[in-house]
């Protein structure tokens, strides 16, 4: 397939290597100049998104940040599309891009919302066994859609078809909570000690991994997932409950020891 990538940051570069390995033809565009890196990978880099749309791709992959999605979609020269194209997003939230793509794209464009639940750090040794979520939002050309999904299936991903709403419910309880706990540990400034347990080392790794991500990603997971705020409140309530239980137990034991 011919795949055009809009937004060629670290995650798009990570995906592109597998696309190329499988024999697909790629072109890319981005706000930053990745022409040298693309040249090394055998990818045609366009400084102008219009040139990418003129390239007559089978698939246009949207790999922007969550916060920049709306601006990027508004900038797309959709009038340059020569034929119906499959648009795919790979953002970490799903209801938001689903609605945005439906509002912006022409009716004849197919839409596939996806979330590869892994990245360059966690899947550096391959994608086998990693989850890949998708929803066929509007698909008329099943062949192109199936060919794109096969990229991930052939790499050994666990393919999970679910609604964008269900994804966001689950992601708020898992991905968002993981980022929140990691950043909370960062605020605590926890560091390794001579008596670390394995469990504490796991917490350190979580902190370090989450703090390597941009705050914009964390904020995007919060502001563009309508279920995240409730999970944040649940986490606050859980911590409060744990604290109250400890204090109550301590008070009870103190009363028992008093004459």
Tab-separated table of C-alpha atoms in Angstrom:
chain	number	residue	atom	x	y	z
A	1	UNK	CA	0.000	0.000	0.000
A	2	UNK	CA	0.906	3.657	-0.336
A	3	UNK	CA	0.726	5.234	3.129
A	4	UNK	CA	1.023	8.961	3.804
A	5	UNK	CA	1.871	9.923	7.374
A	6	UNK	CA	0.806	13.273	8.823
A	7	UNK	CA	2.955	13.978	11.878
A	8	UNK	CA	6.316	12.223	11.868
A	9	UNK	CA	7.371	12.294	15.518
A	10	UNK	CA	8.899	9.418	17.480
A	11	UNK	CA	5.818	7.209	17.421
A	12	UNK	CA	5.230	7.609	13.681
A	13	UNK	CA	8.896	6.827	13.027
A	14	UNK	CA	8.550	3.723	15.182
A	15	UNK	CA	5.532	2.515	13.161
A	16	UNK	CA	7.092	3.473	9.833
A	17	UNK	CA	9.978	1.053	10.252
A	18	UNK	CA	7.566	-1.891	10.358
A	19	UNK	CA	5.561	-0.529	7.431
A	20	UNK	CA	8.719	-0.335	5.332
A	21	UNK	CA	9.906	-3.769	6.428
A	22	UNK	CA	6.620	-5.191	5.147
A	23	UNK	CA	7.105	-3.557	1.746
A	24	UNK	CA	4.732	-0.601	1.890
A	25	UNK	CA	5.573	2.711	0.196
A	26	UNK	CA	5.651	5.670	2.574
A	27	UNK	CA	5.654	9.424	2.420
A	28	UNK	CA	5.405	11.817	5.338
A	29	UNK	CA	4.896	15.411	6.345
A	30	UNK	CA	5.386	17.176	9.661
A	31	UNK	CA	5.838	20.613	11.198
A	32	UNK	CA	9.484	19.805	11.909
A	33	UNK	CA	11.917	18.953	9.130
A	34	UNK	CA	12.516	15.192	9.077
A	35	UNK	CA	13.773	15.105	5.504
A	36	UNK	CA	17.201	13.690	6.416
A	37	UNK	CA	15.776	10.985	8.665
A	38	UNK	CA	13.163	10.071	6.059
A	39	UNK	CA	15.827	9.873	3.372
A	40	UNK	CA	17.737	7.356	5.491
A	41	UNK	CA	14.585	5.234	5.818
A	42	UNK	CA	13.597	5.477	2.173
A	43	UNK	CA	10.586	7.684	2.856
A	44	UNK	CA	9.667	10.689	0.718
A	45	UNK	CA	9.324	13.704	3.031
A	46	UNK	CA	7.118	16.631	2.028
A	47	UNK	CA	7.427	19.990	3.767
A	48	UNK	CA	3.977	20.869	2.423
A	49	UNK	CA	0.988	18.701	3.358
A	50	UNK	CA	-0.582	19.537	-0.017
A	51	UNK	CA	2.195	17.598	-1.755
A	52	UNK	CA	1.427	14.576	0.413
A	53	UNK	CA	-2.228	14.692	-0.592
A	54	UNK	CA	-1.185	14.983	-4.246
A	55	UNK	CA	0.792	11.733	-3.855
A	56	UNK	CA	-2.391	9.651	-4.242
A	57	UNK	CA	-2.054	7.480	-1.125
A	58	UNK	CA	-4.239	4.520	-0.211
A	59	UNK	CA	-4.031	5.425	3.478
A	60	UNK	CA	-3.480	8.702	5.324
A	61	UNK	CA	-2.217	8.033	8.837
A	62	UNK	CA	-2.818	10.808	11.375
A	63	UNK	CA	-0.076	10.668	14.020
A	64	UNK	CA	-0.207	14.098	15.610
A	65	UNK	CA	-0.287	14.948	19.292
A	66	UNK	CA	-3.713	14.865	20.918
A	67	UNK	CA	-3.639	18.612	21.555
A	68	UNK	CA	-2.762	19.538	17.956
A	69	UNK	CA	-5.277	17.246	16.231
A	70	UNK	CA	-7.982	19.829	15.633
A	71	UNK	CA	-5.559	22.349	14.136
A	72	UNK	CA	-3.955	19.698	11.914
A	73	UNK	CA	-7.280	18.415	10.606
A	74	UNK	CA	-8.389	21.952	9.731
A	75	UNK	CA	-5.181	22.428	7.727
A	76	UNK	CA	-5.620	19.348	5.520
A	77	UNK	CA	-6.181	20.162	1.819
A	78	UNK	CA	-9.037	17.689	1.458
A	79	UNK	CA	-9.979	19.143	-1.927
A	80	UNK	CA	-6.771	17.616	-3.319
A	81	UNK	CA	-7.941	14.044	-2.698
A	82	UNK	CA	-8.100	12.238	-6.047
A	83	UNK	CA	-10.196	9.313	-4.791
A	84	UNK	CA	-11.682	7.895	-1.585
A	85	UNK	CA	-8.927	7.320	0.976
A	86	UNK	CA	-8.726	5.443	4.274
A	87	UNK	CA	-7.932	7.828	7.132
A	88	UNK	CA	-6.423	6.198	10.226
A	89	UNK	CA	-5.599	7.820	13.544
A	90	UNK	CA	-3.288	6.366	16.198
A	91	UNK	CA	-4.016	8.726	19.091
A	92	UNK	CA	-4.161	7.504	22.688
A	93	UNK	CA	-7.733	8.748	23.136
A	94	UNK	CA	-10.439	7.614	20.773
A	95	UNK	CA	-13.820	9.350	21.071
A	96	UNK	CA	-12.242	12.737	20.400
A	97	UNK	CA	-10.511	11.877	17.089
A	98	UNK	CA	-13.506	9.789	16.013
A	99	UNK	CA	-15.814	12.783	16.268
A	100	UNK	CA	-13.261	15.174	14.795
A	101	UNK	CA	-12.650	12.968	11.754
A	102	UNK	CA	-16.378	12.514	11.154
A	103	UNK	CA	-16.880	16.275	11.270
A	104	UNK	CA	-13.995	17.209	8.976
A	105	UNK	CA	-13.587	14.453	6.401
A	106	UNK	CA	-15.719	14.138	3.279
A	107	UNK	CA	-18.440	11.504	3.358
A	108	UNK	CA	-16.645	9.287	0.851
A	109	UNK	CA	-13.538	8.981	3.060
A	110	UNK	CA	-13.206	5.824	5.144
A	111	UNK	CA	-12.295	6.169	8.839
A	112	UNK	CA	-10.473	3.672	11.040
A	113	UNK	CA	-9.743	4.712	14.627
A	114	UNK	CA	-6.901	2.762	16.228
A	115	UNK	CA	-4.677	2.702	19.272
A	116	UNK	CA	-1.518	0.616	19.217
A	117	UNK	CA	-1.189	-0.030	22.965
A	118	UNK	CA	2.592	0.034	22.886
A	119	UNK	CA	5.469	2.252	21.901
A	120	UNK	CA	9.184	2.373	21.144
A	121	UNK	CA	10.185	1.665	24.747
A	122	UNK	CA	7.835	-1.200	25.577
A	123	UNK	CA	7.975	-2.880	22.163
A	124	UNK	CA	11.613	-2.406	21.233
A	125	UNK	CA	11.971	-6.186	20.828
A	126	UNK	CA	8.895	-6.553	18.612
A	127	UNK	CA	5.138	-6.128	18.645
A	128	UNK	CA	4.152	-9.747	19.328
A	129	UNK	CA	1.647	-10.026	22.143
A	130	UNK	CA	1.014	-6.284	22.348
A	131	UNK	CA	-2.567	-5.049	22.093
A	132	UNK	CA	-3.877	-3.190	19.060
A	133	UNK	CA	-7.331	-1.644	19.465
A	134	UNK	CA	-9.434	-0.490	16.525
A	135	UNK	CA	-12.930	0.587	15.528
A	136	UNK	CA	-14.151	0.559	11.942
A	137	UNK	CA	-15.944	3.881	12.141
A	138	UNK	CA	-16.859	4.199	8.460
A	139	UNK	CA	-15.511	1.588	6.086
A	140	UNK	CA	-16.616	0.988	2.514
A	141	UNK	CA	-13.372	-0.378	1.092
A	142	UNK	CA	-12.911	-3.465	3.259
A	143	UNK	CA	-9.859	-4.510	1.258
A	144	UNK	CA	-7.775	-1.470	2.138
A	145	UNK	CA	-8.926	-1.582	5.746
A	146	UNK	CA	-8.071	-5.283	6.064
A	147	UNK	CA	-4.675	-4.739	4.459
A	148	UNK	CA	-3.854	-2.012	6.944
A	149	UNK	CA	-4.969	-4.065	9.945
A	150	UNK	CA	-2.933	-6.982	8.632
A	151	UNK	CA	0.227	-4.926	9.158
A	152	UNK	CA	-0.278	-5.229	12.895
A	153	UNK	CA	-1.741	-8.735	12.885
A	154	UNK	CA	1.249	-10.072	10.961
A	155	UNK	CA	3.602	-8.541	13.537
A	156	UNK	CA	1.879	-10.630	16.202
A	157	UNK	CA	-0.329	-7.981	17.807
A	158	UNK	CA	-3.417	-9.024	19.738
A	159	UNK	CA	-6.165	-7.443	17.634
A	160	UNK	CA	-8.995	-5.945	19.714
A	161	UNK	CA	-12.052	-4.551	17.937
A	162	UNK	CA	-14.081	-2.323	20.246
A	163	UNK	CA	-15.919	0.977	20.250
A	164	UNK	CA	-14.049	4.200	20.872
A	165	UNK	CA	-16.275	4.798	23.895
A	166	UNK	CA	-15.362	1.463	25.455
A	167	UNK	CA	-11.690	2.112	24.767
A	168	UNK	CA	-11.787	5.458	26.550
A	169	UNK	CA	-13.586	3.955	29.559
A	170	UNK	CA	-10.900	1.304	29.903
A	171	UNK	CA	-7.989	3.617	29.069
A	172	UNK	CA	-9.058	6.049	31.794
A	173	UNK	CA	-8.818	3.215	34.330
A	174	UNK	CA	-5.485	1.929	33.015
A	175	UNK	CA	-3.340	4.219	30.864
A	176	UNK	CA	-4.440	7.491	32.466
A	177	UNK	CA	-4.111	6.089	35.996
A	178	UNK	CA	-0.628	4.778	35.154
A	179	UNK	CA	0.445	8.212	33.900
A	180	UNK	CA	-1.101	9.880	36.966
A	181	UNK	CA	0.609	7.570	39.449
A	182	UNK	CA	3.913	7.943	37.605
A	183	UNK	CA	3.723	11.739	37.695
A	184	UNK	CA	2.661	11.686	41.357
A	185	UNK	CA	5.741	9.619	42.158
A	186	UNK	CA	7.735	12.177	40.198
A	187	UNK	CA	6.363	14.953	42.404
A	188	UNK	CA	7.448	12.881	45.427
A	189	UNK	CA	10.935	12.792	43.897
A	190	UNK	CA	11.429	9.148	44.857
A	191	UNK	CA	14.878	7.760	44.069
A	192	UNK	CA	16.688	4.468	44.411
A	193	UNK	CA	18.050	3.508	47.847
A	194	UNK	CA	20.430	0.781	49.098
A	195	UNK	CA	17.458	-1.230	50.436
A	196	UNK	CA	15.115	-1.143	47.409
A	197	UNK	CA	12.622	-3.976	47.116
A	198	UNK	CA	11.661	-5.317	43.706
A	199	UNK	CA	8.249	-3.698	44.122
A	200	UNK	CA	9.823	-0.312	44.764
A	201	UNK	CA	12.059	-0.726	41.727
A	202	UNK	CA	8.906	-1.341	39.692
A	203	UNK	CA	7.491	1.946	41.011
A	204	UNK	CA	10.721	3.707	40.087
A	205	UNK	CA	10.520	2.322	36.568
A	206	UNK	CA	6.903	3.487	36.266
A	207	UNK	CA	7.897	6.968	37.418
A	208	UNK	CA	10.822	7.178	35.020
A	209	UNK	CA	8.812	5.893	32.063
A	210	UNK	CA	5.904	8.261	32.631
A	211	UNK	CA	8.126	11.279	33.262
A	212	UNK	CA	9.867	10.690	29.924
A	213	UNK	CA	6.532	11.391	28.226
A	214	UNK	CA	5.587	14.997	27.600
A	215	UNK	CA	3.183	16.779	29.921
A	216	UNK	CA	1.125	17.605	26.802
A	217	UNK	CA	0.458	13.888	26.316
A	218	UNK	CA	-0.641	13.538	29.939
A	219	UNK	CA	-2.858	16.609	29.654
A	220	UNK	CA	-4.334	15.312	26.396
A	221	UNK	CA	-5.208	11.995	28.073
A	222	UNK	CA	-7.044	14.019	30.723
A	223	UNK	CA	-8.781	16.765	28.799
A	224	UNK	CA	-9.859	14.663	25.785
A	225	UNK	CA	-11.069	11.558	27.603
A	226	UNK	CA	-14.380	12.326	29.278
A	227	UNK	CA	-13.902	9.429	31.720
A	228	UNK	CA	-10.508	10.583	33.034
A	229	UNK	CA	-11.777	13.189	35.493
A	230	UNK	CA	-13.881	10.601	37.336
A	231	UNK	CA	-10.930	8.230	37.573
A	232	UNK	CA	-8.796	11.039	38.995
A	233	UNK	CA	-11.459	11.641	41.637
A	234	UNK	CA	-11.621	7.895	42.331
A	235	UNK	CA	-7.863	7.845	42.875
A	236	UNK	CA	-8.047	10.809	45.249
A	237	UNK	CA	-10.882	9.155	47.177
A	238	UNK	CA	-8.990	5.863	47.380
A	239	UNK	CA	-5.890	7.564	48.797
A	240	UNK	CA	-8.057	9.442	51.289
A	241	UNK	CA	-9.743	6.186	52.329
A	242	UNK	CA	-6.403	4.458	52.860
A	243	UNK	CA	-5.188	7.381	54.962
A	244	UNK	CA	-8.378	7.441	57.046
A	245	UNK	CA	-8.195	3.683	57.638
A	246	UNK	CA	-4.607	3.937	58.892
A	247	UNK	CA	-5.382	6.865	61.193
A	248	UNK	CA	-8.517	5.178	62.537
A	249	UNK	CA	-6.597	1.974	63.308
A	250	UNK	CA	-3.832	3.938	65.018
A	251	UNK	CA	-6.367	5.855	67.141
A	252	UNK	CA	-8.143	2.638	68.159
A	253	UNK	CA	-4.898	1.009	69.290
A	254	UNK	CA	-3.927	4.136	71.187
A	255	UNK	CA	-7.265	4.102	73.038
A	256	UNK	CA	-6.817	0.401	73.915
A	257	UNK	CA	-3.431	1.059	75.526
A	258	UNK	CA	-4.637	3.951	77.640
A	259	UNK	CA	-5.425	3.094	81.318
